[in-house]
mmCIF file of C-alpha atoms in Angstrom:
data_model
loop_
_atom_site.group_PDB
_atom_site.id
_atom_site.type_symbol
_atom_site.label_atom_id
_atom_site.label_comp_id
_atom_site.label_asym_id
_atom_site.label_seq_id
_atom_site.Cartn_x
_atom_site.Cartn_y
_atom_site.Cartn_z
ATOM 1 C CA MET A 1 36.380 -21.831 -37.138
ATOM 2 C CA ARG A 2 37.415 -24.248 -34.449
ATOM 3 C CA LYS A 3 38.920 -21.380 -32.449
ATOM 4 C CA GLY A 4 35.624 -19.480 -32.587
ATOM 5 C CA ILE A 5 33.656 -22.527 -31.450
ATOM 6 C CA LEU A 6 36.094 -23.050 -28.585
ATOM 7 C CA ILE A 7 35.800 -19.435 -27.441
ATOM 8 C CA THR A 8 31.997 -19.636 -27.575
ATOM 9 C CA LEU A 9 32.019 -22.876 -25.598
ATOM 10 C CA LEU A 10 34.340 -21.460 -22.946
ATOM 11 C CA SER A 11 32.175 -18.318 -22.656
ATOM 12 C CA ALA A 12 29.062 -20.445 -22.152
ATOM 13 C CA ILE A 13 30.782 -22.504 -19.467
ATOM 14 C CA ALA A 14 32.011 -19.365 -17.672
ATOM 15 C CA GLY A 15 28.541 -17.821 -17.794
ATOM 16 C CA GLY A 16 26.988 -20.980 -16.408
ATOM 17 C CA LEU A 17 29.469 -21.148 -13.559
ATOM 18 C CA THR A 18 28.859 -17.490 -12.738
ATOM 19 C CA ALA A 19 25.088 -17.991 -12.701
ATOM 20 C CA TYR A 20 25.472 -21.063 -10.503
ATOM 21 C CA ALA A 21 27.674 -19.153 -8.049
ATOM 22 C CA VAL A 22 25.156 -16.308 -7.794
ATOM 23 C CA VAL A 23 22.257 -18.675 -7.170
ATOM 24 C CA LYS A 24 24.303 -20.609 -4.630
ATOM 25 C CA CYS A 25 25.211 -17.388 -2.870
ATOM 26 C CA MET A 26 21.586 -16.286 -2.662
ATOM 27 C CA ASP A 27 20.505 -19.683 -1.368
ATOM 28 C CA SER A 28 23.033 -19.541 1.463
ATOM 29 C CA ASP A 29 23.257 -17.125 4.356
ATOM 30 C CA HIS A 30 25.770 -14.888 2.572
ATOM 31 C CA ILE A 31 25.120 -11.193 2.335
ATOM 32 C CA VAL A 32 23.872 -9.765 -0.920
ATOM 33 C CA SER A 33 24.772 -6.088 -0.807
ATOM 34 C CA VAL A 34 23.098 -3.430 -2.894
ATOM 35 C CA ASP A 35 25.074 -0.195 -2.990
ATOM 36 C CA THR A 36 23.509 2.312 -5.326
ATOM 37 C CA ARG A 37 25.492 5.435 -6.083
ATOM 38 C CA ALA A 38 24.633 8.293 -8.342
ATOM 39 C CA GLU A 39 26.542 11.383 -9.324
ATOM 40 C CA GLY A 40 26.447 13.793 -6.379
ATOM 41 C CA ALA A 41 24.429 11.377 -4.204
ATOM 42 C CA MET A 42 25.041 8.277 -2.146
ATOM 43 C CA PHE A 43 22.436 5.756 -1.032
ATOM 44 C CA ARG A 44 22.550 3.369 1.911
ATOM 45 C CA THR A 45 23.929 -0.122 1.518
ATOM 46 C CA VAL A 46 21.209 -2.695 2.140
ATOM 47 C CA ASN A 47 22.229 -6.098 3.501
ATOM 48 C CA LEU A 48 19.743 -8.649 2.233
ATOM 49 C CA MET A 49 20.764 -11.609 4.347
ATOM 50 C CA GLN A 50 18.329 -14.480 4.270
ATOM 51 C CA ASP A 51 18.222 -14.603 8.071
ATOM 52 C CA ASN A 52 17.230 -10.918 8.245
ATOM 53 C CA TRP A 53 13.660 -11.824 7.398
ATOM 54 C CA PRO A 54 11.353 -12.115 10.406
ATOM 55 C CA ASP A 55 11.714 -15.592 11.838
ATOM 56 C CA PHE A 56 10.936 -15.421 15.556
ATOM 57 C CA THR A 57 11.037 -19.120 16.363
ATOM 58 C CA TYR A 58 14.431 -19.014 18.089
ATOM 59 C CA ALA A 59 13.647 -15.889 20.130
ATOM 60 C CA ALA A 60 10.211 -17.170 21.116
ATOM 61 C CA GLU A 61 11.310 -20.658 22.090
ATOM 62 C CA SER A 62 14.364 -19.480 24.029
ATOM 63 C CA ALA A 63 12.589 -16.682 25.944
ATOM 64 C CA VAL A 64 9.069 -17.963 26.638
ATOM 65 C CA ASP A 65 10.092 -20.181 29.577
ATOM 66 C CA ALA A 66 11.615 -17.185 31.373
ATOM 67 C CA VAL A 67 8.386 -15.141 31.306
ATOM 68 C CA VAL A 68 6.119 -15.843 34.284
ATOM 69 C CA TYR A 69 2.535 -15.244 35.324
ATOM 70 C CA VAL A 70 2.199 -12.982 38.375
ATOM 71 C CA LYS A 71 -0.941 -13.277 40.529
ATOM 72 C CA VAL A 72 -1.467 -10.507 43.045
ATOM 73 C CA THR A 73 -3.897 -10.402 45.969
ATOM 74 C CA SER A 74 -4.625 -7.122 47.740
ATOM 75 C CA THR A 75 -7.055 -6.132 50.469
ATOM 76 C CA GLN A 76 -9.454 -3.234 50.084
ATOM 77 C CA THR A 77 -11.334 -1.603 52.937
ATOM 78 C CA MET A 78 -14.858 -0.614 51.968
ATOM 79 C CA GLN A 79 -17.290 1.429 54.041
ATOM 80 C CA GLN A 80 -20.700 -0.199 54.367
ATOM 81 C CA ALA A 81 -24.032 1.386 55.071
ATOM 82 C CA PRO A 82 -25.269 0.799 58.665
ATOM 83 C CA SER A 83 -27.081 -2.508 58.870
ATOM 84 C CA SER A 84 -29.146 -1.463 61.875
ATOM 85 C CA ILE A 85 -29.773 1.334 64.311
ATOM 86 C CA PHE A 86 -27.219 -0.299 66.628
ATOM 87 C CA ASP A 87 -24.445 0.409 64.125
ATOM 88 C CA TYR A 88 -25.333 4.069 64.272
ATOM 89 C CA PHE A 89 -25.532 4.331 68.057
ATOM 90 C CA PHE A 90 -22.353 2.324 68.666
ATOM 91 C CA GLY A 91 -20.088 4.874 67.095
ATOM 92 C CA PHE A 92 -20.287 4.414 63.288
ATOM 93 C CA PRO A 93 -20.881 7.733 61.536
ATOM 94 C CA GLN A 94 -24.200 8.383 59.915
ATOM 95 C CA GLY A 95 -24.302 6.986 56.390
ATOM 96 C CA GLY A 96 -21.442 4.553 56.996
ATOM 97 C CA GLY A 97 -21.436 1.151 58.692
ATOM 98 C CA ALA A 98 -18.667 -1.135 59.826
ATOM 99 C CA PRO A 99 -15.664 -1.191 57.417
ATOM 100 C CA GLN A 100 -15.516 -4.401 55.410
ATOM 101 C CA GLN A 101 -12.347 -6.079 54.119
ATOM 102 C CA ARG A 102 -12.539 -7.346 50.578
ATOM 103 C CA GLU A 103 -9.861 -9.193 48.635
ATOM 104 C CA ARG A 104 -9.058 -8.125 45.104
ATOM 105 C CA VAL A 105 -7.122 -10.376 42.724
ATOM 106 C CA GLY A 106 -5.118 -9.018 39.798
ATOM 107 C CA SER A 107 -2.521 -10.403 37.454
ATOM 108 C CA GLY A 108 0.365 -9.437 35.242
ATOM 109 C CA SER A 109 3.618 -10.822 33.914
ATOM 110 C CA GLY A 110 7.231 -10.948 34.993
ATOM 111 C CA VAL A 111 10.646 -11.840 33.591
ATOM 112 C CA ILE A 112 13.222 -14.100 35.251
ATOM 113 C CA ILE A 113 16.536 -12.266 35.032
ATOM 114 C CA ARG A 114 18.624 -14.646 37.171
ATOM 115 C CA GLU A 115 18.455 -18.396 37.531
ATOM 116 C CA ASP A 116 18.313 -18.099 41.341
ATOM 117 C CA GLY A 117 14.804 -16.664 41.260
ATOM 118 C CA TYR A 118 15.025 -12.897 40.718
ATOM 119 C CA ILE A 119 12.112 -11.618 38.640
ATOM 120 C CA VAL A 120 11.441 -8.165 37.194
ATOM 121 C CA THR A 121 7.889 -6.873 36.800
ATOM 122 C CA ASN A 122 6.041 -3.536 36.852
ATOM 123 C CA ASN A 123 5.490 -1.638 40.071
ATOM 124 C CA HIS A 124 1.835 -1.088 39.177
ATOM 125 C CA VAL A 125 1.326 -4.860 38.909
ATOM 126 C CA ILE A 126 2.256 -5.511 42.549
ATOM 127 C CA ASP A 127 1.292 -2.158 44.088
ATOM 128 C CA ASP A 128 -0.517 -2.603 47.459
ATOM 129 C CA ALA A 129 -0.178 -6.392 47.216
ATOM 130 C CA THR A 130 -0.629 -8.466 50.364
ATOM 131 C CA LYS A 131 0.214 -11.725 48.579
ATOM 132 C CA ILE A 132 2.181 -12.412 45.386
ATOM 133 C CA GLU A 133 2.348 -15.735 43.563
ATOM 134 C CA VAL A 134 4.454 -16.556 40.517
ATOM 135 C CA THR A 135 3.591 -19.337 38.082
ATOM 136 C CA LEU A 136 6.263 -20.551 35.677
ATOM 137 C CA ASN A 137 5.625 -21.676 32.127
ATOM 138 C CA ASN A 138 5.735 -25.298 33.354
ATOM 139 C CA ASN A 139 2.811 -24.487 35.736
ATOM 140 C CA GLN A 140 4.894 -24.636 38.912
ATOM 141 C CA THR A 141 3.713 -21.984 41.385
ATOM 142 C CA TYR A 142 5.851 -20.237 44.017
ATOM 143 C CA PRO A 143 5.137 -17.592 46.652
ATOM 144 C CA ALA A 144 7.114 -14.446 45.876
ATOM 145 C CA THR A 145 8.616 -11.816 48.129
ATOM 146 C CA LEU A 146 8.973 -8.183 47.124
ATOM 147 C CA VAL A 147 12.630 -7.157 47.075
ATOM 148 C CA GLY A 148 12.145 -3.529 46.060
ATOM 149 C CA THR A 149 10.214 -1.090 43.900
ATOM 150 C CA ASP A 150 10.866 2.065 41.935
ATOM 151 C CA PRO A 151 7.581 3.857 41.169
ATOM 152 C CA ALA A 152 9.370 6.493 39.078
ATOM 153 C CA THR A 153 10.329 3.923 36.446
ATOM 154 C CA ASP A 154 7.445 1.539 37.265
ATOM 155 C CA ILE A 155 9.872 -1.318 37.972
ATOM 156 C CA ALA A 156 9.688 -3.859 40.805
ATOM 157 C CA LEU A 157 11.919 -6.787 41.726
ATOM 158 C CA LEU A 158 10.550 -10.073 43.101
ATOM 159 C CA LYS A 159 12.293 -13.163 44.494
ATOM 160 C CA ILE A 160 11.135 -16.779 44.577
ATOM 161 C CA ASP A 161 12.852 -19.639 46.374
ATOM 162 C CA ALA A 162 14.062 -21.632 43.381
ATOM 163 C CA THR A 163 17.279 -22.298 41.477
ATOM 164 C CA GLY A 164 18.232 -23.441 38.007
ATOM 165 C CA LEU A 165 15.473 -21.353 36.431
ATOM 166 C CA PRO A 166 15.490 -20.300 32.762
ATOM 167 C CA SER A 167 16.396 -16.651 32.326
ATOM 168 C CA ILE A 168 16.600 -14.124 29.503
ATOM 169 C CA PRO A 169 19.985 -12.506 28.815
ATOM 170 C CA PHE A 170 20.084 -8.714 28.813
ATOM 171 C CA GLY A 171 20.383 -6.995 25.454
ATOM 172 C CA ASP A 172 21.361 -3.387 24.785
ATOM 173 C CA SER A 173 18.299 -1.182 24.317
ATOM 174 C CA ASP A 174 20.476 1.730 23.208
ATOM 175 C CA LYS A 175 21.365 -0.217 20.067
ATOM 176 C CA LEU A 176 17.758 -0.812 19.005
ATOM 177 C CA ARG A 177 17.002 0.620 15.584
ATOM 178 C CA LEU A 178 13.770 2.052 14.252
ATOM 179 C CA GLY A 179 11.960 -0.617 12.282
ATOM 180 C CA GLU A 180 13.766 -3.473 14.048
ATOM 181 C CA TRP A 181 11.623 -6.524 14.752
ATOM 182 C CA VAL A 182 10.764 -7.354 18.372
ATOM 183 C CA ILE A 183 8.377 -9.732 20.133
ATOM 184 C CA ALA A 184 6.284 -9.210 23.277
ATOM 185 C CA ILE A 185 5.727 -12.134 25.664
ATOM 186 C CA GLY A 186 3.215 -12.096 28.513
ATOM 187 C CA SER A 187 -0.201 -13.141 29.783
ATOM 188 C CA PRO A 188 -2.853 -10.801 28.346
ATOM 189 C CA TYR A 189 -6.339 -11.532 29.695
ATOM 190 C CA ASP A 190 -4.853 -14.589 31.510
ATOM 191 C CA LEU A 191 -3.800 -16.107 28.167
ATOM 192 C CA ARG A 192 -0.438 -17.267 29.466
ATOM 193 C CA SER A 193 2.752 -17.337 27.398
ATOM 194 C CA THR A 194 1.225 -15.318 24.563
ATOM 195 C CA ILE A 195 3.681 -14.069 21.938
ATOM 196 C CA THR A 196 3.067 -11.130 19.599
ATOM 197 C CA ALA A 197 5.391 -9.434 17.126
ATOM 198 C CA GLY A 198 5.961 -5.910 15.876
ATOM 199 C CA ILE A 199 8.623 -3.368 15.098
ATOM 200 C CA VAL A 200 10.276 -0.590 17.062
ATOM 201 C CA SER A 201 8.037 2.347 16.154
ATOM 202 C CA ALA A 202 9.876 5.028 18.105
ATOM 203 C CA LYS A 203 12.452 5.516 20.856
ATOM 204 C CA GLY A 204 12.712 8.023 23.681
ATOM 205 C CA ARG A 205 8.971 8.496 24.107
ATOM 206 C CA SER A 206 7.774 10.499 27.114
ATOM 207 C CA MET A 207 4.824 9.027 28.988
ATOM 208 C CA PRO A 208 3.126 10.105 32.232
ATOM 209 C CA ASN A 209 3.177 7.675 35.126
ATOM 210 C CA TYR A 210 0.068 6.626 36.997
ATOM 211 C CA SER A 211 -0.014 9.858 39.023
ATOM 212 C CA GLY A 212 0.014 11.868 35.791
ATOM 213 C CA GLU A 213 3.578 13.115 36.174
ATOM 214 C CA TYR A 214 6.124 12.811 33.379
ATOM 215 C CA LYS A 215 8.965 10.807 34.870
ATOM 216 C CA ILE A 216 10.055 8.324 32.205
ATOM 217 C CA GLU A 217 11.327 9.927 29.033
ATOM 218 C CA SER A 218 12.818 7.048 27.127
ATOM 219 C CA PHE A 219 10.063 4.524 26.461
ATOM 220 C CA ILE A 220 10.437 2.143 23.540
ATOM 221 C CA GLN A 221 7.303 2.365 21.402
ATOM 222 C CA THR A 222 6.317 -0.713 19.411
ATOM 223 C CA ASP A 223 3.309 -1.958 17.477
ATOM 224 C CA ALA A 224 3.487 -5.430 19.049
ATOM 225 C CA ALA A 225 0.035 -6.197 20.477
ATOM 226 C CA VAL A 226 0.022 -5.603 24.252
ATOM 227 C CA ASN A 227 -3.099 -5.812 26.433
ATOM 228 C CA PRO A 228 -3.951 -5.838 30.165
ATOM 229 C CA GLY A 229 -1.948 -8.687 31.686
ATOM 230 C CA ASN A 230 1.095 -8.061 29.479
ATOM 231 C CA SER A 231 2.423 -5.552 32.021
ATOM 232 C CA GLY A 232 5.781 -6.687 33.352
ATOM 233 C CA GLY A 233 6.354 -9.062 30.444
ATOM 234 C CA ALA A 234 9.317 -9.231 28.107
ATOM 235 C CA LEU A 235 10.130 -7.286 24.975
ATOM 236 C CA VAL A 236 12.683 -9.436 23.148
ATOM 237 C CA ASP A 237 14.790 -8.921 20.032
ATOM 238 C CA ARG A 238 15.234 -11.552 17.301
ATOM 239 C CA ALA A 239 18.344 -12.905 19.004
ATOM 240 C CA GLY A 240 16.339 -13.733 22.152
ATOM 241 C CA ASN A 241 17.771 -10.891 24.264
ATOM 242 C CA LEU A 242 15.667 -8.851 26.687
ATOM 243 C CA VAL A 243 15.453 -5.267 25.415
ATOM 244 C CA GLY A 244 12.517 -3.937 27.456
ATOM 245 C CA ILE A 245 9.748 -4.554 29.995
ATOM 246 C CA ASN A 246 6.269 -4.031 28.556
ATOM 247 C CA THR A 247 4.543 -1.420 30.662
ATOM 248 C CA ALA A 248 1.764 0.555 29.015
ATOM 249 C CA ILE A 249 -0.543 0.965 26.049
ATOM 250 C CA TYR A 250 -2.041 4.083 24.530
ATOM 251 C CA SER A 251 -5.720 3.429 24.043
ATOM 252 C CA ARG A 252 -9.119 5.095 24.387
ATOM 253 C CA THR A 253 -10.810 1.748 24.966
ATOM 254 C CA GLY A 254 -8.442 0.102 27.456
ATOM 255 C CA SER A 255 -7.388 -2.478 24.872
ATOM 256 C CA TYR A 256 -4.588 -2.505 22.324
ATOM 257 C CA SER A 257 -4.958 0.164 19.658
ATOM 258 C CA GLY A 258 -1.619 -0.105 17.913
ATOM 259 C CA TYR A 259 0.649 1.616 20.416
ATOM 260 C CA SER A 260 2.516 -0.135 23.225
ATOM 261 C CA PHE A 261 5.405 1.018 25.364
ATOM 262 C CA ALA A 262 8.259 -0.691 27.182
ATOM 263 C CA VAL A 263 10.837 0.475 29.709
ATOM 264 C CA PRO A 264 14.283 0.051 28.079
ATOM 265 C CA VAL A 265 16.294 -2.810 29.530
ATOM 266 C CA ASN A 266 19.284 -0.552 30.207
ATOM 267 C CA ILE A 267 17.115 1.310 32.731
ATOM 268 C CA VAL A 268 15.611 -1.937 34.065
ATOM 269 C CA LYS A 269 19.070 -3.437 34.617
ATOM 270 C CA LYS A 270 20.286 -0.442 36.591
ATOM 271 C CA ILE A 271 17.165 -0.278 38.763
ATOM 272 C CA ALA A 272 17.164 -4.030 39.436
ATOM 273 C CA TYR A 273 20.801 -4.122 40.517
ATOM 274 C CA ASP A 274 20.391 -0.966 42.625
#
């Protein structure tokens, strides 16, 4: 009788300790693996780590200071109608008066890739610019010089005269997985330092450039909200690494419709260093 009671008591204690260990394991950052196998079939192992759930606070806070606002001024020449008969007789063609210069201001985003002031953006953001200004997340503004452009990949490299700047480390875009969480950081509609989240929807997408030719064939497609002004901004993984430069959206309205595209950072890195 006493032996039976002792065995029952020991079994209860062992069960309690086992339950406590399982709960403790699930409360910590340990991996809980589920490996389901059936006769003649094998299913994927799923790692249900607690930190695999989407928490973007680290990535957002570590990357947002390295994404800048890019203000671009360009000059357009516009033909005016003749203001008087003198315009016509002094050499301006009929139906067209003296050419007028008009300034146009646009904006986009950029990413600091080196602490000594090198910034990556899109070529279409700074195309035909006569003046480029960069504003950091702390509202400091610097004039920027254009180091080089690559219209084929829609990448441009800027330089500002500053040191000790925050930068985003390069990730590896080849290792991105479908369904992986990413965040987009930029200045849509002049709303600076805006952060949106989504997943990698597809890889290796072909998209035409602005002349309608298919030149880039490896876009990262995401469903992170991207709008005009996000161009040149950062696509960042959950670890805070730069994995792409946001470049385009697919939309019939000109605003975000669920599809956004980024140039993979492995291409960006090569173009920038070249």
